[in-house]
Short mmCIF file of C-alpha atoms in Angstrom, two decimals:
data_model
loop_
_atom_site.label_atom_id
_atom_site.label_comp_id
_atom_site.label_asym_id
_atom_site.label_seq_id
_atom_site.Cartn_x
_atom_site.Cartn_y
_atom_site.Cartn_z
CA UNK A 633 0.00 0.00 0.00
CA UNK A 634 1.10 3.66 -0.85
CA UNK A 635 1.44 5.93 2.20
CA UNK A 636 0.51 9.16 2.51
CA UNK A 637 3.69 12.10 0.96
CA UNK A 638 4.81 14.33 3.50
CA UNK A 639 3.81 17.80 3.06
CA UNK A 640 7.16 18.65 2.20
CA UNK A 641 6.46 16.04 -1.10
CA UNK A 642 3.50 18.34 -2.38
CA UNK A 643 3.98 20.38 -5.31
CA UNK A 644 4.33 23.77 -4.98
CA UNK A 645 2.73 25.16 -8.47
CA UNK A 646 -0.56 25.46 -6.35
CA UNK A 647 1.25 28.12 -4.20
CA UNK A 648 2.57 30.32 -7.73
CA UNK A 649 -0.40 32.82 -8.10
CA UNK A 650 0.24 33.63 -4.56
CA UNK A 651 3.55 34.33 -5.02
CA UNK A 652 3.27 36.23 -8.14
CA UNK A 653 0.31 38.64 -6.83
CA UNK A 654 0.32 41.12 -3.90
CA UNK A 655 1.39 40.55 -0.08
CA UNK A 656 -1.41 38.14 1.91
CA UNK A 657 -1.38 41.00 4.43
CA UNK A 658 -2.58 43.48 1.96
CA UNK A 659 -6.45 42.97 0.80
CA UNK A 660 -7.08 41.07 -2.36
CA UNK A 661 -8.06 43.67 -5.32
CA UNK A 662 -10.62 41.24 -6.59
CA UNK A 663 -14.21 42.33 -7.59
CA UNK A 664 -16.46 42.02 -3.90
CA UNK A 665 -20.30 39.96 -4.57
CA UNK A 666 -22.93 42.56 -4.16
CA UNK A 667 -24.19 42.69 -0.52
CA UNK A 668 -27.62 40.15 -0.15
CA UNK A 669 -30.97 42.24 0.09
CA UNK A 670 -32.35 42.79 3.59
CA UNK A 671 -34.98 40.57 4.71
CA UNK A 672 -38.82 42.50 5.37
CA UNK A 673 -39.01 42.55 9.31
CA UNK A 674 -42.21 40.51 9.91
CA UNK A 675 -44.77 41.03 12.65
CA UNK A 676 -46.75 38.11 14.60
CA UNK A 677 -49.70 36.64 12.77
CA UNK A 678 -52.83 35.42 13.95
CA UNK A 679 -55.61 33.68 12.93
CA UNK A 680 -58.44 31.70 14.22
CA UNK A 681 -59.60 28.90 11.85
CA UNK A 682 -63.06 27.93 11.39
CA UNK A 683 -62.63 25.06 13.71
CA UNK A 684 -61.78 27.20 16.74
CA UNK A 685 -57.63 26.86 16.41
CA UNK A 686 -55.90 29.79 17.03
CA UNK A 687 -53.31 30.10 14.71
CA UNK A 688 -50.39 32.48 15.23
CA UNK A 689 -46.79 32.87 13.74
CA UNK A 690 -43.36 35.07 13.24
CA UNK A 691 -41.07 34.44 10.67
CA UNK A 692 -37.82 35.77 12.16
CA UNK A 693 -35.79 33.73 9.64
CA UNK A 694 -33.87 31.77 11.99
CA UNK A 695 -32.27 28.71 10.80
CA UNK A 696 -34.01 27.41 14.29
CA UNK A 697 -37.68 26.29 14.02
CA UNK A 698 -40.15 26.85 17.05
CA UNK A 699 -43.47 24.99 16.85
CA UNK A 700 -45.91 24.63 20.06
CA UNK A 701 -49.37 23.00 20.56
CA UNK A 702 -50.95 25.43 23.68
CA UNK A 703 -53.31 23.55 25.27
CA UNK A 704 -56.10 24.44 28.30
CA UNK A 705 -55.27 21.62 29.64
CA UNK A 706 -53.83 22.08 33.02
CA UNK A 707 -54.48 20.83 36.67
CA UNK A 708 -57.25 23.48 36.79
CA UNK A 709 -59.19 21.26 34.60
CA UNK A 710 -59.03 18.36 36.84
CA UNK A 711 -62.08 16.93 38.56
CA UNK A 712 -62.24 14.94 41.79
CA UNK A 713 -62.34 11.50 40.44
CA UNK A 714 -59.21 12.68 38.54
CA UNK A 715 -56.36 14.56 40.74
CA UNK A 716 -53.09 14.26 39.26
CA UNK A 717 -54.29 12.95 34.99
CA UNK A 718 -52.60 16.29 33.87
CA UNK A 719 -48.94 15.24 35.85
CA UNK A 720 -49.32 11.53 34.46
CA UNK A 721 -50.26 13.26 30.91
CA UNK A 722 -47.15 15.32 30.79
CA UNK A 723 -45.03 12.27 31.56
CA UNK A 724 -47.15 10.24 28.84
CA UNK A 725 -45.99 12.32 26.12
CA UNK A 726 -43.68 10.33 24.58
CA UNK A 727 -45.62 6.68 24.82
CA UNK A 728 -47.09 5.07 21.97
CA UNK A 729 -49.87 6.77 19.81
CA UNK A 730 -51.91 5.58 17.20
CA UNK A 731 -49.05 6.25 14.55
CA UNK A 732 -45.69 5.79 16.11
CA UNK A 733 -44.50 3.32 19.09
CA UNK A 734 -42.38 4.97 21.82
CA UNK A 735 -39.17 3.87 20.35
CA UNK A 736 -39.80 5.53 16.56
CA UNK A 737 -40.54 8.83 18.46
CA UNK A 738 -37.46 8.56 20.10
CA UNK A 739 -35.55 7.89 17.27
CA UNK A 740 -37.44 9.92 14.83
CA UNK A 741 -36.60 13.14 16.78
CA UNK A 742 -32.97 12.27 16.82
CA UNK A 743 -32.48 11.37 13.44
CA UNK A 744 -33.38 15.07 12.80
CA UNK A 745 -31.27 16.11 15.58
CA UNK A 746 -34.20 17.94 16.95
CA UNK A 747 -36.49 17.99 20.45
CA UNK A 748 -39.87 17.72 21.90
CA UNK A 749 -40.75 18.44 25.34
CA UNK A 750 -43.46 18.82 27.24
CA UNK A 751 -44.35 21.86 30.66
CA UNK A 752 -47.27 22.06 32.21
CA UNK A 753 -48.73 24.73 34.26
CA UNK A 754 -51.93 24.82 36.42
CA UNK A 755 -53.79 26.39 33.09
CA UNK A 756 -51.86 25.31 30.04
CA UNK A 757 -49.74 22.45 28.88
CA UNK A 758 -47.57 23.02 26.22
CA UNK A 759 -45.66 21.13 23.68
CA UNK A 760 -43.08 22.37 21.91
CA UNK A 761 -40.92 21.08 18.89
CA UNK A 762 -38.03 22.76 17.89
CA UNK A 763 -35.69 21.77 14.93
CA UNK A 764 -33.63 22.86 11.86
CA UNK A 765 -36.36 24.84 9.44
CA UNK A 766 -35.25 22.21 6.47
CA UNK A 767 -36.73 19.15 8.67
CA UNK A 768 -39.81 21.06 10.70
CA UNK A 769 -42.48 19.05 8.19
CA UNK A 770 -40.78 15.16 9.63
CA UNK A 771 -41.09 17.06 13.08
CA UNK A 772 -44.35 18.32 12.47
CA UNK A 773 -45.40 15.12 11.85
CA UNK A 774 -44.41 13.58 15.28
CA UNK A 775 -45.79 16.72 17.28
CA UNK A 776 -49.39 16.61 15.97
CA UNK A 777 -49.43 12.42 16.84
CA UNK A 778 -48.52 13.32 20.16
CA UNK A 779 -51.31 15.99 20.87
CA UNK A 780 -53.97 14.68 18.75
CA UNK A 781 -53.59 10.61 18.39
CA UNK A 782 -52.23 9.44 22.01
CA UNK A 783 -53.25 5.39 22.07
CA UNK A 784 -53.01 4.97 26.22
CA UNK A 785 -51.58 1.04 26.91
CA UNK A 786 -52.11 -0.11 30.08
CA UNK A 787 -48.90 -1.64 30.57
CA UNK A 788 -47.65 1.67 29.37
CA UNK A 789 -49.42 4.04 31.78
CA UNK A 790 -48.85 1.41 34.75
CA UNK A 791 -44.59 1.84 33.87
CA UNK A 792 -45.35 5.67 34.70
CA UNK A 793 -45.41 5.43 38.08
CA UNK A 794 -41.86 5.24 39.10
CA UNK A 795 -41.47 8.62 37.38
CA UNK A 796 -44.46 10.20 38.99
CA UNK A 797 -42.66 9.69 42.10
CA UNK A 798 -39.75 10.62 41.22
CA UNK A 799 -40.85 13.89 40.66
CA UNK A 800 -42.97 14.33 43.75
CA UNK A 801 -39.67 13.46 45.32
CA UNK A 802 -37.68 15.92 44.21
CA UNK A 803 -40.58 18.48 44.54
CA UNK A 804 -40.69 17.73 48.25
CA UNK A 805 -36.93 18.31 48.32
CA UNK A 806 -37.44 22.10 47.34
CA UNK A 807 -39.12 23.83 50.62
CA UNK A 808 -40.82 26.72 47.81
CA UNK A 809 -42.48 24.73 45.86
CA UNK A 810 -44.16 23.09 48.87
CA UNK A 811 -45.54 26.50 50.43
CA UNK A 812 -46.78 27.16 46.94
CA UNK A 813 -48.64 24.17 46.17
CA UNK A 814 -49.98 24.27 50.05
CA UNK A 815 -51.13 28.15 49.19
CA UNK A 816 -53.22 27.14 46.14
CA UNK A 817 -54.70 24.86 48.04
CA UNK A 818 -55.66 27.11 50.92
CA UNK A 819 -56.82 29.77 49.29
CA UNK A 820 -59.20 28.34 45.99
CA UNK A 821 -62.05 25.99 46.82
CA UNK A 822 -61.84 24.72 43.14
CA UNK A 823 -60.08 25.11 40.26
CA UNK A 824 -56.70 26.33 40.73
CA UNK A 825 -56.60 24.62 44.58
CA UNK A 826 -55.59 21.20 42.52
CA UNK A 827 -51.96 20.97 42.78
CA UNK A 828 -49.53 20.75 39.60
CA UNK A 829 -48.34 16.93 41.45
CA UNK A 830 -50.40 13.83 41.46
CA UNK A 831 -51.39 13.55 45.11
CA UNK A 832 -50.30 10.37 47.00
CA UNK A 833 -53.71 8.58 47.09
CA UNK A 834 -53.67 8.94 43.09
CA UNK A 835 -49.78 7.66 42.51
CA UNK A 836 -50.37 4.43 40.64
CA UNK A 837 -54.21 5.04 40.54
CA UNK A 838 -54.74 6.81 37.09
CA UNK A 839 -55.76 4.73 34.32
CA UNK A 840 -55.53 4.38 30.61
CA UNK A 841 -59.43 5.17 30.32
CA UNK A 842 -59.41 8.45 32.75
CA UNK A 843 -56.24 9.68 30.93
CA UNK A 844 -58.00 9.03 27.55
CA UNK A 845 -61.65 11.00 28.62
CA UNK A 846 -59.45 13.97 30.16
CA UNK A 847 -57.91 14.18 26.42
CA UNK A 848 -60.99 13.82 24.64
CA UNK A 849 -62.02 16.95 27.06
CA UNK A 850 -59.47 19.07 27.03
CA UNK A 851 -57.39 18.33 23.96
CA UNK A 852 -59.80 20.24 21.45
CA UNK A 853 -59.63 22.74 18.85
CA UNK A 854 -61.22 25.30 20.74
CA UNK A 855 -58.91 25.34 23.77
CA UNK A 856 -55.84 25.10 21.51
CA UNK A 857 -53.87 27.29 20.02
CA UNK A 858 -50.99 26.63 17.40
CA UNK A 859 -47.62 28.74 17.23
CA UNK A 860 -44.38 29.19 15.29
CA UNK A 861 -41.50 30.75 15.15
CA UNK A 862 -39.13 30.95 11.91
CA UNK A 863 -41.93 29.14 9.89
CA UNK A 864 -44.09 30.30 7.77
CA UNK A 865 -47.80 31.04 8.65
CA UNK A 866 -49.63 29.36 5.70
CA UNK A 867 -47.47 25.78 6.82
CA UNK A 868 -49.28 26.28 10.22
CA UNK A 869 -52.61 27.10 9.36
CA UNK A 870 -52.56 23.64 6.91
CA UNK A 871 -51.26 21.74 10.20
CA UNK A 872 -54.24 23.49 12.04
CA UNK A 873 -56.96 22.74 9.28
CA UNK A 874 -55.92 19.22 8.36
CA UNK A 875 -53.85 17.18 11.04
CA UNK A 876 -54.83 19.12 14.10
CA UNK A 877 -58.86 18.75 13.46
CA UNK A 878 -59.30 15.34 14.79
CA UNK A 879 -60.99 16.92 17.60
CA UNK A 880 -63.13 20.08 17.28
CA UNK A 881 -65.72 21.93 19.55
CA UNK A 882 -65.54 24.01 22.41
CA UNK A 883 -64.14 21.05 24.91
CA UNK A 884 -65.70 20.59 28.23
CA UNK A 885 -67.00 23.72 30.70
CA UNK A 886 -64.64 25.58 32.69
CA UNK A 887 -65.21 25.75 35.96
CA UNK A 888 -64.48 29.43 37.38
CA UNK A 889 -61.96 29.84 40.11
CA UNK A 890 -63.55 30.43 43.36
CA UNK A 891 -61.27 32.32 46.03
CA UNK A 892 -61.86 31.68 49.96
CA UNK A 893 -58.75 32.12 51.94
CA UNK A 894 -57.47 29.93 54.32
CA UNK A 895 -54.23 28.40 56.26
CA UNK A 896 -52.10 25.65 55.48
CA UNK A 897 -48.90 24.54 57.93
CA UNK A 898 -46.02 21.91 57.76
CA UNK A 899 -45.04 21.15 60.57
CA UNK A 900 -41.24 19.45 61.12
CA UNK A 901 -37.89 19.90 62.04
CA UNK A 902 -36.44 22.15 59.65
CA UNK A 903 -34.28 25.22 61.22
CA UNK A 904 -35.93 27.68 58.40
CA UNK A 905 -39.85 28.63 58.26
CA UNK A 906 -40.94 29.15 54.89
CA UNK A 907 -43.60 31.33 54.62
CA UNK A 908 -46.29 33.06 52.28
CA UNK A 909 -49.10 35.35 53.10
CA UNK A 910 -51.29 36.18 50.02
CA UNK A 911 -54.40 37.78 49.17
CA UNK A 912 -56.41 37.51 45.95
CA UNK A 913 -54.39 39.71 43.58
CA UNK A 914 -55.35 40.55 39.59
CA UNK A 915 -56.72 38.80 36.15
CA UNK A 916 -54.16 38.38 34.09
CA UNK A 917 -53.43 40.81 31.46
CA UNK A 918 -56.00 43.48 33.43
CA UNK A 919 -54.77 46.85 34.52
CA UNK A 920 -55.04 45.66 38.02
CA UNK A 921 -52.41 42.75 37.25
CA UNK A 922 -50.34 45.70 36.33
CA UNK A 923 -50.14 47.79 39.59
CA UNK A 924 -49.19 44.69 41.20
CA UNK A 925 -46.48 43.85 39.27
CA UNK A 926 -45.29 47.64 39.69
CA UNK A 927 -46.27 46.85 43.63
CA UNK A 928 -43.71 43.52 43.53
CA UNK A 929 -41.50 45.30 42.56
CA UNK A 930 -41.62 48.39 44.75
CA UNK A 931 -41.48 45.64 47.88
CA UNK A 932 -38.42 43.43 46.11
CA UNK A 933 -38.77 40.92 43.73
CA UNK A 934 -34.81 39.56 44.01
CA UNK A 935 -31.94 40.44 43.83
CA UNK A 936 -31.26 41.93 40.38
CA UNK A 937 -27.06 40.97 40.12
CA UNK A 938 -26.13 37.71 39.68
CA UNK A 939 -25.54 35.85 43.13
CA UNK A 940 -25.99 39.64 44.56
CA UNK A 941 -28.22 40.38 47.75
CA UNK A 942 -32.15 42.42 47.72
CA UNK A 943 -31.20 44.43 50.87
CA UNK A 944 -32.24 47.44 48.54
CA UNK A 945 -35.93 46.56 48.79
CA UNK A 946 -38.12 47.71 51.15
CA UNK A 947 -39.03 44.06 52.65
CA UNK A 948 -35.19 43.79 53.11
CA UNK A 949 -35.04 47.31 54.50
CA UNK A 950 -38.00 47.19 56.71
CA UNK A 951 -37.31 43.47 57.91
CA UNK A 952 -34.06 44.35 59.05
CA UNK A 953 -34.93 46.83 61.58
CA UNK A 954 -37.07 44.26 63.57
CA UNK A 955 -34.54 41.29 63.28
CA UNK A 956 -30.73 40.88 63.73
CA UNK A 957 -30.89 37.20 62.32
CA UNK A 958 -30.77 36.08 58.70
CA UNK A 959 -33.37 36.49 56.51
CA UNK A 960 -34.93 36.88 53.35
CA UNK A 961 -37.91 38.59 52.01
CA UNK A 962 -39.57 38.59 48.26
CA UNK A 963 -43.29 39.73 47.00
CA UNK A 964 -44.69 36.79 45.29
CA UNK A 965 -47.29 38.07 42.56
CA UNK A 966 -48.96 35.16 40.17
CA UNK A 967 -51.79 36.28 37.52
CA UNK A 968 -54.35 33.53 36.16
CA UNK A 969 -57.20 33.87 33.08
CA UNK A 970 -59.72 34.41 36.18
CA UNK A 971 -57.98 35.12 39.44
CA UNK A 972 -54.37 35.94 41.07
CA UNK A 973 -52.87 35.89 44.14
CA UNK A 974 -50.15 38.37 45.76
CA UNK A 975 -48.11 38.42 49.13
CA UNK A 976 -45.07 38.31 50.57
CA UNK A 977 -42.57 35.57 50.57
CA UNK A 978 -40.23 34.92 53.59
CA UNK A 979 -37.57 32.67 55.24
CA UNK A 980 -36.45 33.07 58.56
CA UNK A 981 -34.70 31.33 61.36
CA UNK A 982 -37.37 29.34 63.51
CA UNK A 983 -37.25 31.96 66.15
CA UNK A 984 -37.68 35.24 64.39
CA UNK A 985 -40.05 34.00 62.12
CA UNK A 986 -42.89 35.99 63.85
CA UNK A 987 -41.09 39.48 64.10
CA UNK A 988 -39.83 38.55 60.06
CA UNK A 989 -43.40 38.03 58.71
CA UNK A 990 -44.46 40.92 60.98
CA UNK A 991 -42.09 43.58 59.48
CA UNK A 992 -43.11 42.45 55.76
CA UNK A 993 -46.69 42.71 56.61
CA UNK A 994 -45.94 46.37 57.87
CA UNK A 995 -44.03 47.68 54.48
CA UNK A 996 -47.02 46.47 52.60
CA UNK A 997 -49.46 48.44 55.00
CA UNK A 998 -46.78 51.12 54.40
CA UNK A 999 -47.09 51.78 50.77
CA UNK A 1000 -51.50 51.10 51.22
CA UNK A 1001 -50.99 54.31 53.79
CA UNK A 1002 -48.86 56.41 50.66
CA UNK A 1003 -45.66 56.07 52.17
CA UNK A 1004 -44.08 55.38 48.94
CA UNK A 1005 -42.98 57.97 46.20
CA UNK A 1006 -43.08 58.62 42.43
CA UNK A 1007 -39.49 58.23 42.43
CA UNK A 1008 -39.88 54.66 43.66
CA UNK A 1009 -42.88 53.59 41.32
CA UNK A 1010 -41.01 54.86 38.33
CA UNK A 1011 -38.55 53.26 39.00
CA UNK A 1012 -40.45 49.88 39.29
CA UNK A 1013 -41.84 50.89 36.26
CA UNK A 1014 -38.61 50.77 34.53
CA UNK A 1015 -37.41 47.40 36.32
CA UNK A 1016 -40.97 45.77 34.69
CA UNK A 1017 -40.43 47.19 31.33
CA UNK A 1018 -36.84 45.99 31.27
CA UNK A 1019 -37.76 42.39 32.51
CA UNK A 1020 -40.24 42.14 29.73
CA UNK A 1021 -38.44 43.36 26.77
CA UNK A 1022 -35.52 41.44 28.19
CA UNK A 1023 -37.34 38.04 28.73
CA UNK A 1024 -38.86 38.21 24.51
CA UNK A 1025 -35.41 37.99 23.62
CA UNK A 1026 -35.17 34.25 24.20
CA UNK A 1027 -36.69 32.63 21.60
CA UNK A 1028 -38.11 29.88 24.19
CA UNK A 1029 -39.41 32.91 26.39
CA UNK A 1030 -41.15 34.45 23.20
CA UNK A 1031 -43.10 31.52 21.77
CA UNK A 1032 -44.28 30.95 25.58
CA UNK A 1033 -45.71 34.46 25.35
CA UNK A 1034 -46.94 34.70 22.07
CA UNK A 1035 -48.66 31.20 22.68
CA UNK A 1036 -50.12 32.69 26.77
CA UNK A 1037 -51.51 35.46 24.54
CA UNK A 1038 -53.03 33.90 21.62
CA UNK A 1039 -54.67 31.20 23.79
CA UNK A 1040 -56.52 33.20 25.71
CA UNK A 1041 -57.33 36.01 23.75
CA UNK A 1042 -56.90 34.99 20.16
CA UNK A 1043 -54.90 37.99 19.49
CA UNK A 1044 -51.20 38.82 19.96
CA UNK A 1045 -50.16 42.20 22.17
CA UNK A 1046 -47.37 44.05 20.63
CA UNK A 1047 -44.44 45.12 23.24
CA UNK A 1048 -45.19 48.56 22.60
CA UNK A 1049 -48.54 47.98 23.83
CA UNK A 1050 -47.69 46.29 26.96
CA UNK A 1051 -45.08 48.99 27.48
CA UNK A 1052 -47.68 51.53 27.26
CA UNK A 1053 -50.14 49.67 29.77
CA UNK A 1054 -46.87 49.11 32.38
CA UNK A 1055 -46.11 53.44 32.14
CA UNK A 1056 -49.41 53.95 32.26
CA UNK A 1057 -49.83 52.75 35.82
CA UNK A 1058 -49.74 55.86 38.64
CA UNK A 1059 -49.04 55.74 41.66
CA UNK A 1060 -52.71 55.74 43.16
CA UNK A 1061 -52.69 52.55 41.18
CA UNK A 1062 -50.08 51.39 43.47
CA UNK A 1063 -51.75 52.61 46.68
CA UNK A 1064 -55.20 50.88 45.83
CA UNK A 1065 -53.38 47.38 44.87
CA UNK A 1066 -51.25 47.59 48.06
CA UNK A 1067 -54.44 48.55 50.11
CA UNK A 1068 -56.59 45.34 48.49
CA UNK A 1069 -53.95 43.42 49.88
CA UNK A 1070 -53.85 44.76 53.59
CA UNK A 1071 -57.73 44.90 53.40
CA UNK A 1072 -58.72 41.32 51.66
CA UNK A 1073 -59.11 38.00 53.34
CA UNK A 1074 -55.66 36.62 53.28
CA UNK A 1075 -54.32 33.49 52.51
CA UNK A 1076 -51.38 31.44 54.75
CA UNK A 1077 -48.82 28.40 54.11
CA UNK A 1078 -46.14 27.88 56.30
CA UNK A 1079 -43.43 25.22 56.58
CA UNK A 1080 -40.65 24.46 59.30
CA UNK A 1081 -40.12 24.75 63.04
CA UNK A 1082 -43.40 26.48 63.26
CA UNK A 1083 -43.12 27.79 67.30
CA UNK A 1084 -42.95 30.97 66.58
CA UNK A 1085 -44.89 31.55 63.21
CA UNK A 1086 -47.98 33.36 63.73
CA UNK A 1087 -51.18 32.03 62.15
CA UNK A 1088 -52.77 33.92 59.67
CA UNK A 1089 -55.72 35.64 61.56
CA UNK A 1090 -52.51 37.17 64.06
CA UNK A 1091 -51.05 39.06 60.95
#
């Protein structure tokens, strides 16, 4: 066999036109291609197809493609008979369906080096596909067999439950998501009370036949909405009028939310009390929603560096007049399609835990009294502004917003809009949302060491 020459063996004629034209350090006097046109900025599209799907789509021209089924489908929508179908759904997303076995799905997605996943919330679950733009129609394909032709095996549902509890176990691992599940649950009577985990009577419980009639419920053209990003609109609005129509109507009723109030506590030995004290806050997308996030903010919603402290806010500021032990302090604000909730957010050592929840409490009553200034709301102002335009930046973070949006209103908000509805909130706005919260029937959950927590009615 014939090795391979050296490099020293290879001719050298290749090298001649170098030699004979300019220096490689000067710039090559050759004639330049003309400079490609501009592509047409596009704006969102939306449409809503005769069959209820809401269509909606922005061709940014990435080589990335962005597809995701919105769905009303979360653990709002569950019933009693049902707790928990909408965690076991989320897990069931990649088991066999009527066209493709669990295995081609799998594979399928690979072989176009792409990825489907599945979140759920307590209103929505989503599932997105995201891929090179060349192979979205292969992708496409797997994406609308998931949503619209799951085939529930027994055998298949039963190997579930392992995972269900592995992810109730590393829920209970995370103190927060505790108090918020326990808060829901204290404060709705229906609705959004059912928790985002399958609760422990139900592990193992759900079956083929219950997942199957919460699909053929939920999973309908009228609660779903369709949306892209670097695709092209007329591609989705075929998907939504041919593939996606298995199921059309309205879907089942929705149940409104019902707010009541209440107390939940946990007790055990942990040294920190987590604790959150809420009242019903605003609607999502309502001008009310927006004082309160200006409110959040005004109180401390984080630190805003990296790793960095919030003793800027005024739960930090407040709190640490009344305590000389470690702390910390956030306003918690969450917006659904009929109801919200808002409070305050602390963790404290088992002993200060009273005179920590205490001080909070006060800064809230603080700003309800006007003890807060215009330099302070504009400058929350600013902080939600910058959050927003910052978060659309993300591609992920977009199609989640343009898909929140079209699903519930069947129309898409430009940012200037939502700019314009954020500056336009004054400061009386502030006051009135801060005094709902000090007024209303409030809401408790509490976890730790509890001995010297206050219950809710001592706040």
């Amino acid at each position: 066999m014939r090795g391979i020459r050296s490099l020293n063996n290879l001719p050298k004629r290749c090298y001649a036109a170098a030699r004979r034209s300019e220096a490689l350090t000067e710039p090559l006097s050759v004639r330049k291609p003309p400079p490609d046109a501009p592509l047409p900025a596009q704006n969102v599209q939306v449409s809503k197809l005769p069959n209820g799907l809401v269509v909606a789509s922005l061709e940014n021209y990435s080589p990335i493609a962005s597809v995701g089924v919105f769905v009303k489908a979360g653990s709002r929508f569950e019933t009693v008979e049902n707790q928990g179908v909408s965690h076991v759904l989320r897990l069931a997303a990649n088991l066999t369906n009527k066209s493709s076995s669990s295995f081609k799905i799998c594979r399928s997605v690979e072989a176009l080096g792409g990825s489907l996943s599945v979140t759920s919330s307590r209103e929505t679950m989503v599932y997105t596909a995201e891929c090179l733009r060349d192979q979205l129609d292969l992708l496409l394909e797997q994406l609308v067999n998931v949503t619209s032709a799951q085939d529930f095996r027994p055998w298949e549902v039963a190997d579930l439950t392992p995972r269900v509890k592995i992810d109730k176990a590393l829920a209970q691992q995370c103190p927060q998501i505790g108090v918020i599940e326990k808060l829901h649950e204290a404060a709705y009577k229906n609705a959004l009370s059912n928790s985002l985990y399958c609760p422990d009577y139900m592990v193992g419980q759900i079956s083929n036949s219950q997942l199957q009639s919460f699909v053929e419920d939920n999973f309908t053209t009228g609660r779903m909405a369709l949306v892209g990003l670097g695709v092209k609109h007329s591609v989705l609005k075929q998907v939504g009028e041919g593939l996606l129509s298995v199921r059309s109507g309205a879907g089942a009723p929705v149940a409104q939310a019902v707010y009541r109030g209440g107390e939940l506590r946990v007790q055990n030995n942990d040294d920190l009390v987590h604790a959150l004290i809420a009242s019903e806050g605003g609607v999502s997308g309502s001008a009310e929603a927006n004082a309160f996030s200006v409110l959040q903010r005004i109180l401390g919603a984080g630190p805003h560096v990296k790793r960095g402290a919030n003793i800027t806010s005024k739960l930090s500021q407040g709190i640490a007049k009344a305590t000389t032990q470690p702390f910390d302090a956030t306003a918690f604000n969450a917006s659904y399609s009929d109801s919200g909730l808002f409070g305050v957010y602390t963790i404290a050592q088992a002993d200060s835990a009273g005179e920590v929840i205490k001080a909070a409490i006060a800064q809230v009553q603080g700003v309800a009294e006007g003890n807060v200034s215009e330099a302070d709301v504009t400058r929350a102002k600013t902080q939600v502004k910058t959050e927003y335009l910052m978060s659309i930046e993300s591609s992920e973070s977009l199609l989640e917003e343009i898909g929140a949006q079209a699903l519930a209103t069947a129309a898409y908000q430009l940012p200037d809009s939502v700019i314009q509805a954020v500056e336009a909130v004054t400061h009386d706005d502030v006051v009135k949302a801060a005094k709902k919260f000090v007024d209303s029937k409030k809401t408790m959950a509490a976890s730790g060491h509890l001995i010297n927590t206050p219950f809710v009615d001592e706040v």
